[in-house]
Coordinates of N, CA and C in Angstrom, one line a residue:
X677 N 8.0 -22.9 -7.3 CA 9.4 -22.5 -7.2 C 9.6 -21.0 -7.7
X678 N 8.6 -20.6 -8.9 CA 9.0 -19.8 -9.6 C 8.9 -18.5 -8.2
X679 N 7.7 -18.9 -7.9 CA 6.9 -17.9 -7.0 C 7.6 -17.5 -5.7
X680 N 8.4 -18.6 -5.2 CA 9.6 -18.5 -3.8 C 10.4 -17.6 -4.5
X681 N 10.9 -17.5 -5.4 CA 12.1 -16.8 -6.2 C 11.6 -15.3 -6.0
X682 N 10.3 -15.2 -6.7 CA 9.7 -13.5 -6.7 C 9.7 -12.8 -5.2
X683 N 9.0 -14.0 -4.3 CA 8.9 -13.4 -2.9 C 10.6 -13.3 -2.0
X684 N 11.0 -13.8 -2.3 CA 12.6 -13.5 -2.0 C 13.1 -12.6 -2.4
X685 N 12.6 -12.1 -3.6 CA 13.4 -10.9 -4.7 C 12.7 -9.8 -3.8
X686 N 11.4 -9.8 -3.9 CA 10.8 -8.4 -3.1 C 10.8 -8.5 -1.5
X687 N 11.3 -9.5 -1.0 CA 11.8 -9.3 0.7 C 12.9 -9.0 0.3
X688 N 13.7 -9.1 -0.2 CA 15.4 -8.7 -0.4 C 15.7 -7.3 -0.6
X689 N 14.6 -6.6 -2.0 CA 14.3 -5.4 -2.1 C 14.0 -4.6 -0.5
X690 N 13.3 -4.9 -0.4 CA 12.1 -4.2 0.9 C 13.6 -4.2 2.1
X691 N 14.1 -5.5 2.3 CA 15.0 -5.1 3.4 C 16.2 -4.5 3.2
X692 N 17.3 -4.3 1.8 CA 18.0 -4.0 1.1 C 17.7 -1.9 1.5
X693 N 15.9 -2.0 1.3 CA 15.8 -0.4 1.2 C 15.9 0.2 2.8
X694 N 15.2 -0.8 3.6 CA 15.5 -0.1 5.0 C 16.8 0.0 5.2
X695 N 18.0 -1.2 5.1 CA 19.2 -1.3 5.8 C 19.3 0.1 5.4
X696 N 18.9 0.8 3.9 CA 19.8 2.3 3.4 C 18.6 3.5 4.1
X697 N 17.9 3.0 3.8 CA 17.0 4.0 5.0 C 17.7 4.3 6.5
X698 N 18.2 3.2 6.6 CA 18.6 2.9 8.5 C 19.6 3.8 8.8
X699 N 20.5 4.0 7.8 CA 21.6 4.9 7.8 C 21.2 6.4 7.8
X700 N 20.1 7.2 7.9 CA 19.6 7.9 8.1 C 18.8 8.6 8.9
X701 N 19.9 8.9 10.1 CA 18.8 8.7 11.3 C 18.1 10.3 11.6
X702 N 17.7 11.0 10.0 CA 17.1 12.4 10.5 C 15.5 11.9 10.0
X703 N 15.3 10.4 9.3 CA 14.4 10.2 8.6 C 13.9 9.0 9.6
X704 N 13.6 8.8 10.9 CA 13.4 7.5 12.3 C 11.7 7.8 12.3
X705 N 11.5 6.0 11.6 CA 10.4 5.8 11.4 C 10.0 5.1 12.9
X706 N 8.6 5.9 14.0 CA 8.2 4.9 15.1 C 7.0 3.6 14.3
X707 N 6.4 4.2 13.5 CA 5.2 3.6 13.2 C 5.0 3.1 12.1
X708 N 4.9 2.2 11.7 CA 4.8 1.5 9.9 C 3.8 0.3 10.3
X709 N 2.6 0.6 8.9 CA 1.7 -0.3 8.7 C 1.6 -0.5 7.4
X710 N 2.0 -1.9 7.7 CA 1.9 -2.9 6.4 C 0.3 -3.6 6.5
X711 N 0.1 -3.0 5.0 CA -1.5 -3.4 4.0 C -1.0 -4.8 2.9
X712 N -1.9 -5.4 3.9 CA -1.7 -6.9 2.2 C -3.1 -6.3 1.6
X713 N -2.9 -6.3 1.0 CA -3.5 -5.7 -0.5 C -4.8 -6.6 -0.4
X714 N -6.4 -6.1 -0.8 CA -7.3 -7.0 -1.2 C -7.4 -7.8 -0.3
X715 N -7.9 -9.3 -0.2 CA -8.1 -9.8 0.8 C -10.3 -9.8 1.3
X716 N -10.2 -10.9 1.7 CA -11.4 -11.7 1.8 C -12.5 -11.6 0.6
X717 N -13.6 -11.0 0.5 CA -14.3 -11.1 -0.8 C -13.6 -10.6 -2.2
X718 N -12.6 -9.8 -2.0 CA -12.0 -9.4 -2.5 C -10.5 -9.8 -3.2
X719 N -10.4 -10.7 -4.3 CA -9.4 -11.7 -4.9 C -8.2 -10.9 -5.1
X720 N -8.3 -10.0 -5.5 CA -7.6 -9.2 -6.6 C -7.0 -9.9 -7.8
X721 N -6.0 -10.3 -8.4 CA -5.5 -10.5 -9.4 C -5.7 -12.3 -9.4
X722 N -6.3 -12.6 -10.0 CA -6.3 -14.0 -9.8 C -5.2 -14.7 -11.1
X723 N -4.9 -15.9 -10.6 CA -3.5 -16.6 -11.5 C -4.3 -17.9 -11.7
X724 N -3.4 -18.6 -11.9 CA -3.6 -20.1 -12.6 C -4.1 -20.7 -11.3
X725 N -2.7 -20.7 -10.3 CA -2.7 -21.2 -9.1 C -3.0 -20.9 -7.6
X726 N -2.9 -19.1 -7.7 CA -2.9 -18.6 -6.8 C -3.5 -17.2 -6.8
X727 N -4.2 -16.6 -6.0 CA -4.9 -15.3 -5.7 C -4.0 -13.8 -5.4
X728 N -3.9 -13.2 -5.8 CA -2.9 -11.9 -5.3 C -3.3 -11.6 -3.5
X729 N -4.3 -11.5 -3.5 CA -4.5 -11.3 -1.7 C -3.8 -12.5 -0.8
X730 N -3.7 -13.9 -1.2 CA -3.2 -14.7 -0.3 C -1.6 -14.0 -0.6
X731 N -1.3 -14.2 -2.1 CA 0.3 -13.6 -1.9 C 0.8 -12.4 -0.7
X732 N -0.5 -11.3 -1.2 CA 0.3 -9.9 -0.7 C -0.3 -10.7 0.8
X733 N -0.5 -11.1 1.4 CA -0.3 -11.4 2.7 C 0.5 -12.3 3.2
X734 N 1.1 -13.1 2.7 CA 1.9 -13.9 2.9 C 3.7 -12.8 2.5
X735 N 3.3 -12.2 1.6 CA 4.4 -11.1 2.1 C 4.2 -10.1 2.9
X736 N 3.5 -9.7 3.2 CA 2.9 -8.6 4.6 C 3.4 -9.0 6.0
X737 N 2.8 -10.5 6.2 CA 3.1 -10.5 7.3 C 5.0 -11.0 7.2
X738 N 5.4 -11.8 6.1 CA 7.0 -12.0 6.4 C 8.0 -10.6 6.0
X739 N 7.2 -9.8 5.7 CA 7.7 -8.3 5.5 C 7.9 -8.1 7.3
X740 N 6.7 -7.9 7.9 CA 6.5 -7.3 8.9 C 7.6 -7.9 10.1
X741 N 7.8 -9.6 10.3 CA 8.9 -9.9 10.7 C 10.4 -9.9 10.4
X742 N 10.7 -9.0 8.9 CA 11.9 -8.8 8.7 C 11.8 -7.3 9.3
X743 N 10.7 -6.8 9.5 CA 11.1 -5.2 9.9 C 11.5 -5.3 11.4
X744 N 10.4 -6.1 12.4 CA 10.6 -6.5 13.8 C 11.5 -6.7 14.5
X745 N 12.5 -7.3 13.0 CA 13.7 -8.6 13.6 C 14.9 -7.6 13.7
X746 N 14.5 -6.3 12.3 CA 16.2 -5.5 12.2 C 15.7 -4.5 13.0
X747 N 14.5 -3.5 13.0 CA 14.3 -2.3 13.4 C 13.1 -2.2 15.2
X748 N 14.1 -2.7 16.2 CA 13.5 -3.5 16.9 C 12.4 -2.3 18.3
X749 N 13.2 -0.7 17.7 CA 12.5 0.4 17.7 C 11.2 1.1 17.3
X750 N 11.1 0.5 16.1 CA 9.7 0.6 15.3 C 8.4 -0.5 15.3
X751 N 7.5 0.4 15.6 CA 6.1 -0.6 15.5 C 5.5 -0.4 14.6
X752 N 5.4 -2.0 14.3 CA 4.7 -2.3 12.6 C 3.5 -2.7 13.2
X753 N 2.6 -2.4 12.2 CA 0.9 -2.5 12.4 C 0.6 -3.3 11.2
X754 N -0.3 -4.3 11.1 CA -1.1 -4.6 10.0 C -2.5 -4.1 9.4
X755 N -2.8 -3.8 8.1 CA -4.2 -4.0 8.1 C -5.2 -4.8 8.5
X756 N -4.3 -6.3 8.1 CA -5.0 -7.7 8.2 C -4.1 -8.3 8.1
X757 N -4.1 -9.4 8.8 CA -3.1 -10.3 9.1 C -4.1 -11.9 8.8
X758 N -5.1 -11.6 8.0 CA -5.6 -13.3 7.9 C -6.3 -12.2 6.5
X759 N -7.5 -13.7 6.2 CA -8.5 -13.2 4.5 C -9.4 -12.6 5.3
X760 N -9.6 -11.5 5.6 CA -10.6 -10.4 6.0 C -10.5 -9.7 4.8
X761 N -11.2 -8.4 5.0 CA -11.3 -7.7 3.7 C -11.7 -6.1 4.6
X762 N -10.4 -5.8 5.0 CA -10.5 -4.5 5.8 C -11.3 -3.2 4.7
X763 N -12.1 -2.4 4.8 CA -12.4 -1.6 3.5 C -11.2 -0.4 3.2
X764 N -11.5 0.3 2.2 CA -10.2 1.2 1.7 C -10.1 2.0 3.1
X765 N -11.5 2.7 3.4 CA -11.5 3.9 4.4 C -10.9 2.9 6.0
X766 N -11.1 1.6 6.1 CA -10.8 1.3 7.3 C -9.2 1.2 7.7
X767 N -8.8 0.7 6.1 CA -7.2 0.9 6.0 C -6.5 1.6 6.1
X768 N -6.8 3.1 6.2 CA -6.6 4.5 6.1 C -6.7 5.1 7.1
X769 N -7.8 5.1 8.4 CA -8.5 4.9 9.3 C -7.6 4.4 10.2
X770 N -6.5 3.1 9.8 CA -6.3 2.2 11.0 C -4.6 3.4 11.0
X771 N -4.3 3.5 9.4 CA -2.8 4.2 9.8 C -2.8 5.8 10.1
X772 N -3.8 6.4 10.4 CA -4.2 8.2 10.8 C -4.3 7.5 11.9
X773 N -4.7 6.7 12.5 CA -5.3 6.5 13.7 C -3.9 6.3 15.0
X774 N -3.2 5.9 14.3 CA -2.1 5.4 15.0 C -1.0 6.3 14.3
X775 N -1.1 7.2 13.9 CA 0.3 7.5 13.6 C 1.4 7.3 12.8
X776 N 0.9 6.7 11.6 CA 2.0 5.9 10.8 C 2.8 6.8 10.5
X777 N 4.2 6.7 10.1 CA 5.0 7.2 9.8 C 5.1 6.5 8.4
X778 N 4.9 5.2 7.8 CA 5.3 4.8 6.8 C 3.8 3.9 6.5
X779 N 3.1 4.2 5.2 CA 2.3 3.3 5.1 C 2.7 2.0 3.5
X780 N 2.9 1.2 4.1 CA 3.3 0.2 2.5 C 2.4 -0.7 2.6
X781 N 1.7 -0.7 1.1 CA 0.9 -1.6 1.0 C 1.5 -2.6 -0.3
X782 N 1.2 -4.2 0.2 CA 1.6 -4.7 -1.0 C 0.5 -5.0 -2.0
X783 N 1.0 -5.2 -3.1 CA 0.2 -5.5 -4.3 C 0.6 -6.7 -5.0
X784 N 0.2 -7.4 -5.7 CA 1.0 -8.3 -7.0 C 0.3 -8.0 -8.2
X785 N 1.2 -7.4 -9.2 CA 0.3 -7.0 -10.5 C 0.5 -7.8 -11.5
X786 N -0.9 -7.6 -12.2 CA -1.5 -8.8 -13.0 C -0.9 -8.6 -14.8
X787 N -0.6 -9.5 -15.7 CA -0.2 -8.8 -16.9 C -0.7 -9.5 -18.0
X788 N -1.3 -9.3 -19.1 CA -1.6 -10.1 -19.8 C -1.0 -10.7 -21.0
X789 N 0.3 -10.3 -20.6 CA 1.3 -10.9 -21.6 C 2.1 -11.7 -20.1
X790 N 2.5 -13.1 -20.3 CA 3.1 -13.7 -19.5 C 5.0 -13.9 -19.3
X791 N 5.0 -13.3 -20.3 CA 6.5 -13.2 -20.2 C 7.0 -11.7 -19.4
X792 N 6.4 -10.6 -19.2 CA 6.1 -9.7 -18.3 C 7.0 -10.1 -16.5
X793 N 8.1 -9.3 -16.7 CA 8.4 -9.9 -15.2 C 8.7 -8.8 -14.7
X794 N 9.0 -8.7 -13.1 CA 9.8 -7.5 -12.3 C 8.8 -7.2 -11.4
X795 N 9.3 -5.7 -11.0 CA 7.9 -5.5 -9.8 C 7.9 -3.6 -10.0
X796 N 6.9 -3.6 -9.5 CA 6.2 -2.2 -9.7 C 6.7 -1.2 -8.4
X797 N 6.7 -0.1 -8.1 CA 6.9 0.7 -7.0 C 5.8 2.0 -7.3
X798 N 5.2 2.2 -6.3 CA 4.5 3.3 -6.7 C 4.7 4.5 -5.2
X799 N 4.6 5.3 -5.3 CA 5.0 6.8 -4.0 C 4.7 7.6 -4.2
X800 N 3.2 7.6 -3.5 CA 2.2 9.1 -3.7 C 3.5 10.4 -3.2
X801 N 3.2 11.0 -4.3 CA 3.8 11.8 -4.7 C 2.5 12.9 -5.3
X802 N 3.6 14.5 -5.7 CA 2.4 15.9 -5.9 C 2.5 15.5 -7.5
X803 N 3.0 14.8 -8.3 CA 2.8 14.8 -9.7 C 1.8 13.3 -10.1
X804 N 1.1 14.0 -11.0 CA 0.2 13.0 -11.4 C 0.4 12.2 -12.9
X805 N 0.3 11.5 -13.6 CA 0.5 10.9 -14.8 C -0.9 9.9 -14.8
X806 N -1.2 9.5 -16.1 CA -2.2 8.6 -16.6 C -1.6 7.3 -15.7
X807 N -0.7 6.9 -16.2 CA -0.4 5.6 -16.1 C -0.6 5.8 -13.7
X808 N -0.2 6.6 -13.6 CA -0.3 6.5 -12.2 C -2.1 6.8 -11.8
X809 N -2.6 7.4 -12.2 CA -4.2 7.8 -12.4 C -4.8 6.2 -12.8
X810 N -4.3 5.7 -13.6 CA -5.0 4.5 -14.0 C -4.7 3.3 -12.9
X811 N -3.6 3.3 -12.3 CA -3.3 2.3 -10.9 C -4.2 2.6 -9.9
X812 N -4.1 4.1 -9.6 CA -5.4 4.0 -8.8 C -6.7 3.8 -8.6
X813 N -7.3 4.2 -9.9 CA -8.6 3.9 -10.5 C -8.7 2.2 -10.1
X814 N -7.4 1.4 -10.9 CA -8.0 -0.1 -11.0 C -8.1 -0.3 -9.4
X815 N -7.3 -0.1 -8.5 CA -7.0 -0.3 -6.7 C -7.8 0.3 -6.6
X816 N -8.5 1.2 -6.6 CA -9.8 2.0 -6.2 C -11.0 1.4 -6.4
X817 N -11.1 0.4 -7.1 CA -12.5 0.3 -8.0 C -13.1 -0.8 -7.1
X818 N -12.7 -1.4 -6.1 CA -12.9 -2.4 -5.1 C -13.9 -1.9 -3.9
X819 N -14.0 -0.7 -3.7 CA -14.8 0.7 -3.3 C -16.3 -0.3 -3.5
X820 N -16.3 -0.5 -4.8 CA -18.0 -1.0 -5.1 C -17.9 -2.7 -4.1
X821 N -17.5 -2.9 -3.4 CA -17.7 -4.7 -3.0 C -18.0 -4.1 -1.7
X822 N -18.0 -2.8 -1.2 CA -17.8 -2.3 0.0 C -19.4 -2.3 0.4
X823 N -19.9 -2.5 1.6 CA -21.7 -2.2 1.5 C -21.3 -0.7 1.8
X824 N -22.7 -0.4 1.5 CA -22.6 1.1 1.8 C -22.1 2.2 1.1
X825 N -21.3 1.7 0.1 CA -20.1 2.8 -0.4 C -20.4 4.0 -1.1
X826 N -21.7 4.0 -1.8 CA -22.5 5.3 -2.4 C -22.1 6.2 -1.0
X827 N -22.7 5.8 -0.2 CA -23.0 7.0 1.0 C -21.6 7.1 1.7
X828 N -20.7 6.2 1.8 CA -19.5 6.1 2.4 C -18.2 7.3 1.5
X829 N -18.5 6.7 0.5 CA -17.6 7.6 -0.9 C -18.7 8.4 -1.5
X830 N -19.7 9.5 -0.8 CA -20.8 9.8 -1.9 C -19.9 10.9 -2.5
X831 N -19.0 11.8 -2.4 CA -18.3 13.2 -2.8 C -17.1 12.3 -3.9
X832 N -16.7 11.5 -3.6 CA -15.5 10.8 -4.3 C -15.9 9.6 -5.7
X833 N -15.7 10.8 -6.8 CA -16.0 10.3 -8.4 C -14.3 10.1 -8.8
X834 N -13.4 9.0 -8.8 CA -12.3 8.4 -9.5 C -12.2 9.1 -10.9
X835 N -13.4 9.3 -11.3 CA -13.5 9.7 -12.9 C -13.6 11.0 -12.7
X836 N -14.1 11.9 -11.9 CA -14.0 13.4 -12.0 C -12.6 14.2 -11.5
X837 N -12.6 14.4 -12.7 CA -11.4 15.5 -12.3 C -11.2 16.8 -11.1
X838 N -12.3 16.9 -10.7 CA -12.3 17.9 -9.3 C -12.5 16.9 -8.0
X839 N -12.6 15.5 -8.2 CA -12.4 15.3 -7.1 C -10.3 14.5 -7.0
X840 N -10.1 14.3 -7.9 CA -8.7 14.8 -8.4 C -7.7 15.6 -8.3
X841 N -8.3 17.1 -8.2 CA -7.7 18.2 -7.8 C -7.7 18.6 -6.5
X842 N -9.1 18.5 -5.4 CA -9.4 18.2 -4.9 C -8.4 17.6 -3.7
X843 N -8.4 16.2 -4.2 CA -6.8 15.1 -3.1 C -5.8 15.7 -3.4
X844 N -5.5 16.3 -4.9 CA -4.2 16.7 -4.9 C -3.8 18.1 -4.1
X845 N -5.0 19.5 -3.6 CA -5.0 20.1 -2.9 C -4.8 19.8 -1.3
X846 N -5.3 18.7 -1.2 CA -5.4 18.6 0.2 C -3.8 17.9 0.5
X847 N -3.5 17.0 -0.5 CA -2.1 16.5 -0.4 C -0.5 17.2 -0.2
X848 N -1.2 18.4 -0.9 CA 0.1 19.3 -1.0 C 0.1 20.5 0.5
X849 N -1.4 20.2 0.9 CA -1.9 21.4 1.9 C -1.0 20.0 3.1
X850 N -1.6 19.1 3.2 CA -0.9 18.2 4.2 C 0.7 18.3 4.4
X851 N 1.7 18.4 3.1 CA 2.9 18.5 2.6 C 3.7 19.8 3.1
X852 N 3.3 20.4 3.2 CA 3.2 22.0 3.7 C 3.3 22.0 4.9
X853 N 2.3 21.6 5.5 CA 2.2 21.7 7.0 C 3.2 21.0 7.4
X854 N 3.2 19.9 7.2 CA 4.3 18.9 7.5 C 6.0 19.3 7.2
X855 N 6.1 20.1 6.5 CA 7.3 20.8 6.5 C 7.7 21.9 7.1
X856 N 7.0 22.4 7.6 CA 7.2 23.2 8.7 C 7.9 22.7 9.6
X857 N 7.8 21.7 10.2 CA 8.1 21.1 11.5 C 9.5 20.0 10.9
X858 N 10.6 20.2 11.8 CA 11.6 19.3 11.1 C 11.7 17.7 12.2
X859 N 11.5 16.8 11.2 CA 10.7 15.6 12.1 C 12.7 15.0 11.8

């Protein structure tokens, strides 16, 4: 029960934000790919009862038919739509590849105090903070379940600060260009 309550709360959120998005038609999204978070070898947050990958998919894909149903203009893409385990780079890969205009991925975050309720929002953005540095790091650290990943991620140290400045250069260089042009 408790759990239908949360997933209603953040479908309500999520469609609450487009209807106010929708009213904005200088900001017309074609392409949105929804990421369920984690997924096949990869558990993420494990609970009493349930796994965070089965959750964030089971909101991914009822996300994706609330977008379908209102925004009948826009094509939504998934990462995974079953327990595969798409890698970071393939997820990233799949939304450069196609165009995304909006990439949302879901998460369920884990807390070790149980009375801890609500939900998180995160929006890469050019400012950085610890507590945002540390989200990524823990989401990032899944990199190692990947075969290959030395050679795949050989340039990319989470812990070094130049490869830090580094995304954040290329983010604000991407940011830039992109404002040039009025979408």
């Amino acid at each position: 029960m408790k759990n239908n309550i949360i997933l209603v709360n953040v479908i309500l959120l999520v469609f609450l934000t487009f209807n106010y998005l929708n009213g904005f038609s200088k900001y017309k999204f074609d392409v949105i790919v929804i990421d369920a978070g984690h997924g096949g070898k990869d558990p993420g947050a494990v609970g009493k009862i349930s796994y965070e990958k089965n959750i964030a998919l089971k909101i991914s894909l009822h996300l994706g038919r609330i977008l379908n149903e209102n925004l009948p203009d826009v094509k939504v893409l998934y990462t995974r739509k079953d327990d595969s385990y798409p890698t970071l780079n393939k997820r990233a890969q799949i939304a450069n590849s196609k165009n995304a205009d909006l990439f949302i991925s879901i998460h369920c975050d884990s807390f070790t105090k149980p009375s801890v309720r609500g939900t998180s929002t995160f929006i890469m953005g050019l400012s950085k903070s610890n507590a945002n540095f540390n989200v990524a790091k823990r989401e990032n650290s899944v990199i190692e379940l990947e075969e290959n990943y030395e050679e795949i991620y050989k340039d990319f140290n989470p812990n070094s600060s130049e490869s830090i400045m580094l995304l954040s250069l290329t983010q604000k260089a991407k940011i830039a260009l992109l404002s040039i042009f009025d979408f």
